[in-house]
Structure formats: C-alpha cells, structure tokens
Short mmCIF file of C-alpha atoms and ligand atoms in Angstrom, two decimals:
data_model
loop_
_atom_site.label_atom_id
_atom_site.label_comp_id
_atom_site.label_asym_id
_atom_site.label_seq_id
_atom_site.Cartn_x
_atom_site.Cartn_y
_atom_site.Cartn_z
CA MET A 1 9.97 -75.50 14.32
CA PHE A 2 10.90 -72.39 12.38
CA GLY A 3 8.37 -69.73 11.46
CA ARG A 4 8.30 -67.58 8.34
CA VAL A 5 10.35 -64.66 9.71
CA GLU A 6 12.96 -66.89 11.32
CA LYS A 7 13.39 -68.81 8.03
CA TYR A 8 13.77 -65.52 6.18
CA LEU A 9 16.50 -64.38 8.60
CA LEU A 10 18.39 -67.68 8.45
CA GLU A 11 18.29 -67.75 4.66
CA LYS A 12 19.44 -64.16 4.44
CA ILE A 13 22.34 -64.78 6.83
CA LYS A 14 23.30 -67.86 4.81
CA ALA A 15 23.20 -65.94 1.55
CA GLU A 16 24.79 -62.69 2.71
CA GLY A 17 27.08 -63.58 5.62
CA SER A 18 26.10 -60.74 7.96
CA ILE A 19 22.89 -58.74 7.91
CA HIS A 20 21.74 -55.49 9.46
CA MET A 21 18.64 -54.66 11.47
CA THR A 22 17.33 -51.21 12.33
CA LEU A 23 16.06 -50.71 15.85
CA VAL A 24 13.30 -48.16 16.31
CA ASP A 25 12.62 -46.91 19.84
CA PRO A 26 8.88 -46.19 20.00
CA GLU A 27 9.40 -43.88 22.93
CA LYS A 28 11.49 -41.47 20.88
CA THR A 29 9.60 -41.78 17.61
CA ALA A 30 6.30 -40.53 16.24
CA PRO A 31 4.47 -42.88 13.82
CA SER A 32 5.23 -40.73 10.75
CA GLN A 33 8.92 -40.50 11.68
CA ALA A 34 9.10 -44.25 12.25
CA ALA A 35 7.59 -44.88 8.83
CA GLN A 36 10.24 -42.61 7.30
CA VAL A 37 13.07 -44.34 9.16
CA ALA A 38 11.76 -47.78 8.15
CA GLU A 39 11.43 -46.74 4.51
CA ASN A 40 14.96 -45.30 4.36
CA SER A 41 16.42 -48.31 6.13
CA GLN A 42 14.66 -50.71 3.77
CA ALA A 43 15.92 -48.74 0.77
CA ASN A 44 19.46 -49.00 2.16
CA GLY A 45 19.21 -52.77 2.54
CA THR A 46 18.35 -53.38 6.20
CA ALA A 47 16.96 -56.90 6.64
CA ALA A 48 14.28 -56.19 9.25
CA ILE A 49 13.00 -53.60 11.68
CA MET A 50 13.18 -54.24 15.40
CA ILE A 51 10.91 -52.22 17.64
CA GLY A 52 11.36 -51.68 21.35
CA GLY A 53 12.97 -49.55 24.03
CA SER A 54 14.03 -49.93 27.63
CA THR A 55 11.40 -47.84 29.30
CA PHE A 56 7.64 -47.56 29.14
CA VAL A 57 5.66 -46.53 26.12
CA SER A 58 1.86 -46.73 25.80
CA GLN A 59 0.64 -49.75 23.89
CA ALA A 60 -1.63 -47.55 21.79
CA HIS A 61 1.43 -45.56 20.66
CA LEU A 62 3.40 -48.75 19.97
CA ASP A 63 0.49 -50.05 17.85
CA ASP A 64 0.35 -46.78 15.90
CA VAL A 65 4.10 -46.79 15.23
CA ILE A 66 4.01 -50.36 13.94
CA LYS A 67 0.91 -49.77 11.80
CA ALA A 68 2.55 -46.72 10.21
CA MET A 69 5.70 -48.71 9.38
CA SER A 70 3.92 -51.79 8.07
CA ARG A 71 1.94 -49.65 5.63
CA ILE A 72 5.24 -48.55 4.06
CA VAL A 73 7.72 -51.44 4.27
CA LYS A 74 7.75 -55.08 3.20
CA ILE A 75 10.59 -56.27 5.47
CA PRO A 76 9.53 -57.97 8.73
CA ILE A 77 8.81 -55.94 11.85
CA ILE A 78 10.03 -57.80 14.92
CA LEU A 79 9.13 -56.84 18.48
CA PHE A 80 12.05 -56.38 20.85
CA PRO A 81 10.12 -56.13 24.11
CA ASN A 82 11.45 -54.92 27.44
CA ASN A 83 8.30 -56.09 29.18
CA ILE A 84 4.80 -57.41 28.45
CA THR A 85 3.82 -53.88 27.42
CA GLY A 86 6.12 -54.26 24.41
CA ILE A 87 3.76 -56.72 22.69
CA SER A 88 1.68 -55.55 19.74
CA ARG A 89 -0.63 -57.55 17.49
CA TYR A 90 0.50 -55.55 14.45
CA ALA A 91 4.08 -56.90 14.32
CA ASP A 92 5.18 -59.95 12.30
CA ALA A 93 7.22 -61.66 15.00
CA ILE A 94 8.60 -61.24 18.50
CA TRP A 95 12.04 -61.90 19.88
CA PHE A 96 10.88 -64.24 22.64
CA MET A 97 13.79 -63.50 24.88
CA SER A 98 15.16 -64.12 28.33
CA LEU A 99 17.71 -61.78 29.91
CA LEU A 100 20.23 -64.45 30.83
CA ASN A 101 22.27 -62.33 33.24
CA SER A 102 19.41 -60.73 35.14
CA VAL A 103 19.24 -61.33 38.88
CA ASP A 104 15.47 -60.85 38.76
CA PRO A 105 13.42 -63.96 37.88
CA TYR A 106 10.87 -61.62 36.31
CA PHE A 107 13.23 -60.92 33.39
CA LEU A 108 14.36 -64.54 33.17
CA ILE A 109 10.93 -66.17 32.95
CA GLY A 110 8.23 -64.10 34.72
CA ALA A 111 7.43 -61.65 31.93
CA GLN A 112 7.61 -64.49 29.41
CA ILE A 113 4.91 -66.45 31.27
CA LEU A 114 2.67 -63.41 31.39
CA GLY A 115 3.30 -62.55 27.73
CA ALA A 116 3.10 -66.01 26.14
CA PRO A 117 -0.72 -66.25 26.03
CA LEU A 118 -0.84 -62.84 24.28
CA VAL A 119 1.75 -63.95 21.73
CA LYS A 120 -0.47 -66.93 20.96
CA LYS A 121 -3.67 -64.90 20.88
CA TYR A 122 -2.18 -62.37 18.44
CA GLY A 123 -0.65 -65.09 16.25
CA LEU A 124 2.82 -63.53 16.58
CA GLU A 125 5.75 -65.67 15.51
CA PRO A 126 7.98 -66.21 18.57
CA ILE A 127 11.72 -66.38 17.87
CA SER A 128 13.61 -67.70 20.86
CA MET A 129 16.60 -65.60 21.92
CA GLY A 130 19.03 -65.45 24.83
CA TYR A 131 19.81 -61.82 25.68
CA ILE A 132 23.12 -61.04 27.39
CA ILE A 133 24.05 -57.56 28.59
CA VAL A 134 27.76 -56.76 28.43
CA GLY A 135 30.02 -53.77 29.06
CA GLU A 136 28.34 -50.68 30.47
CA GLY A 137 24.93 -52.20 29.73
CA GLY A 138 23.07 -48.88 29.54
CA THR A 139 19.43 -48.45 30.43
CA ALA A 140 18.62 -52.05 29.49
CA GLY A 141 21.09 -53.24 32.13
CA VAL A 142 19.58 -51.08 34.87
CA VAL A 143 15.94 -51.78 33.98
CA GLY A 144 16.59 -55.50 33.50
CA LYS A 145 18.56 -55.77 36.76
CA ALA A 146 21.43 -57.40 34.93
CA ILE A 147 24.97 -57.98 36.09
CA PRO A 148 26.66 -56.89 32.87
CA VAL A 149 29.63 -58.99 31.81
CA PRO A 150 32.70 -56.71 31.59
CA TYR A 151 34.20 -56.35 28.12
CA ASN A 152 37.46 -57.89 29.37
CA LYS A 153 35.76 -61.13 30.47
CA PRO A 154 34.81 -62.75 27.16
CA GLU A 155 34.98 -66.26 28.64
CA LEU A 156 32.08 -65.37 30.97
CA THR A 157 30.05 -64.19 28.00
CA VAL A 158 30.80 -67.51 26.28
CA ALA A 159 29.44 -69.33 29.36
CA HIS A 160 26.19 -67.33 29.21
CA ALA A 161 25.83 -67.89 25.46
CA LEU A 162 26.44 -71.62 25.73
CA ALA A 163 23.86 -71.88 28.50
CA GLY A 164 21.37 -70.15 26.18
CA GLN A 165 22.18 -72.54 23.34
CA TYR A 166 21.90 -75.62 25.58
CA LEU A 167 18.53 -74.40 26.84
CA GLY A 168 17.36 -74.47 23.23
CA MET A 169 17.46 -70.80 22.31
CA HIS A 170 17.77 -70.15 18.57
CA PHE A 171 19.69 -66.84 18.71
CA ILE A 172 22.04 -65.06 21.13
CA TYR A 173 22.16 -61.27 21.45
CA LEU A 174 25.21 -59.51 22.89
CA GLU A 175 23.94 -56.13 24.06
CA GLY A 176 26.44 -53.38 24.84
CA GLY A 177 23.60 -50.99 25.75
CA SER A 178 22.01 -48.42 23.50
CA GLY A 179 24.38 -45.47 23.12
CA ALA A 180 27.31 -47.35 24.68
CA ALA A 181 30.61 -45.48 24.42
CA LYS A 182 32.22 -48.51 22.77
CA PRO A 183 30.62 -51.39 20.85
CA VAL A 184 31.07 -54.99 22.01
CA PRO A 185 34.78 -55.78 21.43
CA PRO A 186 35.70 -58.04 18.49
CA GLU A 187 37.50 -60.48 20.79
CA MET A 188 34.33 -61.15 22.79
CA ILE A 189 32.31 -61.61 19.59
CA ARG A 190 34.94 -63.95 18.13
CA MET A 191 35.04 -66.14 21.24
CA VAL A 192 31.25 -66.44 21.49
CA LYS A 193 30.95 -67.18 17.78
CA LYS A 194 33.66 -69.85 17.96
CA SER A 195 32.08 -71.62 20.93
CA THR A 196 28.42 -71.61 19.88
CA GLU A 197 26.47 -72.84 16.88
CA ILE A 198 23.53 -70.45 16.78
CA PRO A 199 23.28 -67.07 15.05
CA LEU A 200 24.65 -64.10 16.97
CA LEU A 201 23.21 -60.59 17.19
CA VAL A 202 25.39 -57.72 18.36
CA GLY A 203 24.30 -54.17 19.15
CA GLY A 204 24.97 -51.11 21.24
CA GLY A 205 27.17 -48.14 20.37
CA ILE A 206 27.84 -48.97 16.71
CA ARG A 207 28.16 -45.57 15.03
CA THR A 208 30.55 -45.93 12.10
CA LYS A 209 31.12 -48.04 9.02
CA LYS A 210 34.44 -49.18 10.46
CA GLN A 211 32.83 -50.38 13.70
CA ALA A 212 30.09 -52.19 11.78
CA LEU A 213 32.70 -53.95 9.65
CA SER A 214 34.75 -54.90 12.68
CA VAL A 215 31.71 -56.34 14.51
CA ALA A 216 30.60 -58.24 11.39
CA SER A 217 34.03 -59.63 10.61
CA ALA A 218 34.47 -60.78 14.22
CA GLY A 219 31.48 -63.06 13.65
CA ALA A 220 28.22 -61.20 14.30
CA ASP A 221 25.50 -62.57 12.04
CA ILE A 222 23.12 -59.69 12.75
CA ILE A 223 24.32 -56.15 13.47
CA VAL A 224 21.75 -53.94 15.20
CA THR A 225 21.83 -50.15 15.21
CA GLY A 226 19.30 -47.87 16.85
CA ASN A 227 20.50 -44.45 17.96
CA ILE A 228 22.22 -43.61 14.71
CA VAL A 229 18.94 -43.28 12.80
CA GLU A 230 17.86 -40.54 15.19
CA SER A 231 21.09 -38.56 14.80
CA ILE A 232 21.83 -35.69 12.44
CA GLY A 233 22.42 -37.21 9.04
CA GLY A 234 20.99 -40.50 10.31
CA LYS A 235 19.90 -41.55 6.81
CA GLN A 236 23.44 -41.30 5.46
CA LYS A 237 24.87 -42.98 8.56
CA VAL A 238 22.59 -46.01 8.23
CA SER A 239 23.63 -46.43 4.63
CA GLU A 240 27.33 -46.30 5.63
CA ILE A 241 26.80 -48.83 8.42
CA ILE A 242 25.04 -51.21 6.05
CA ASP A 243 27.97 -50.77 3.66
CA GLY A 244 30.23 -51.76 6.54
CA VAL A 245 28.16 -54.89 7.24
CA LYS A 246 28.21 -55.75 3.55
CA GLY A 247 31.99 -55.23 3.52
CA ASN A 248 32.20 -58.48 5.46
CA ARG A 249 30.81 -60.38 2.49
CA GLY A 250 34.07 -59.86 0.67
C1 1GP B 1 20.13 -51.37 21.70
O1 1GP B 1 21.82 -52.66 20.74
C2 1GP B 1 20.81 -51.77 20.44
O2 1GP B 1 19.34 -52.41 22.13
C3 1GP B 1 21.21 -50.58 19.61
O3 1GP B 1 22.12 -49.73 20.25
O4 1GP B 1 21.14 -47.45 19.91
O5 1GP B 1 23.59 -47.72 20.41
O6 1GP B 1 22.66 -48.38 18.20
P1 1GP B 1 22.41 -48.24 19.65
#
C-alpha cells in the first residue's frame, strides 16, 4: 500500500541514489519566507519539503506557512510532526512516525492514536517511519523524552532500526538533532544501511557539501537539512549541500 508521495520518493531514490529534503521549521519562519525557501530549494533540486519543529507552533500559522509554500512549489510538502498539533490539512503527506527510543508511550503510540482520525479526515497520505534519536539528540530528544543512542554505539542503532523494519515501518530516520555539533557518523549509517532493507533518512547538523557527501556515500537515501536554510548565505549553502548529495551518484 504505497501512496502517491511515497511512490514518488521511492522512484526518485531508485533513479538518483540519494536525494535531499529541505526541512522548514514553522516556528522560525513567516509564510512569505517559507515560500521563498521552498522556491529556492526546489530550484536547487531538493526532492520534497518537510515541515515541522520540536516545539509548539499555532496550527493557524502552520496552515498559513504550508499554503504559502504550496502556491509556489510543485514538489511534495510532507508534515514532520512533533505532536498532534503538527497536522495540517494543506500538506500532501505526513511522516506517520513513532519515536522508537522514547521512554514515553505518548511518543511511541499515544499521539499517533489521537492524530490518526485527523489524518484520515484530511485525506493526508501517511508514510510510516521509525524515528530514532542519536548522538546529542537536541531539542527533539528532550521534548520526545528519548534516550539518544550514543554515536559510538552503532550496533544499538541497528537494533532500533531493525525493530522498526520488523514492525512494518517503511522508512527509518536517524536524527542527530537539529543544529547538532556533528552529523550522524558514517559508520553508524553504514551499519544501519547494511542491516536493514528499507530507505534511510539522516539529518541533524549537516552544514557542508563534504558532510552531505559523506552521509550520502555511507548509505543515507534521504539527506535532510533544516538550519542551513536559515543561515547567512543559506541559499548558496543549500545548493552546495545538494551538490554533495548528488556527488554520491557518481
Ligand atoms: C532536524 O535533522 C533535521 O530534524 C535537520 O537538522 O537543522 O541541523 O539541519 P539541521
């Protein structure tokens, strides 16, 4: 059972090797800014826009940000919710995710039960994903009450990822935390990729072309960057990072 957006992502990964997604944090972004970021990212070759942050944003604002972006871009807009308040009817799809290393059942299945009827009502395409917080974990780790897997314990990350795959999840996301000092190490990515058969997203702290290339060549199918678009020269940076991701296509 694959929806339209999921098929698009799988075909793009198959054709291009590794793809890039731009994460927009609605909390830090006005609708007009978000539209600009989405337009630039699309022009540079990003495959999709993800929208979400770790803390609270009003749903009215989230709706406005998504509406502004969808007027400008053709690529899919995928919700990346931290809670049920991260659901908007104006997106194309939603990462229907469980935080696999949370100690709080709310982030494992509670929020999902509360959100599922809304996903259905809005006709959003759910894309099942196991979310694993690693390294310093950042705000997502604190808010999600996760026990982040240390970067030097890749075998534990493999165990989490396999559990996600065996539970039927379609994608695994290794999250180093937005703004992490160091991206997820290549060795951890390589081990997870080798042991699992589902597409792998990696994000958190990727700031340079070199880092993007290293993450992609270690086996990440989808490379996510967020913070960089908000930085000085963000437009140029995104284009360099996408070049790095493309560098993996040899
Ligand atoms: C956060 O992994 C993403 O969920 C992106 O992280 O903001 O550090 O690019 P950055």
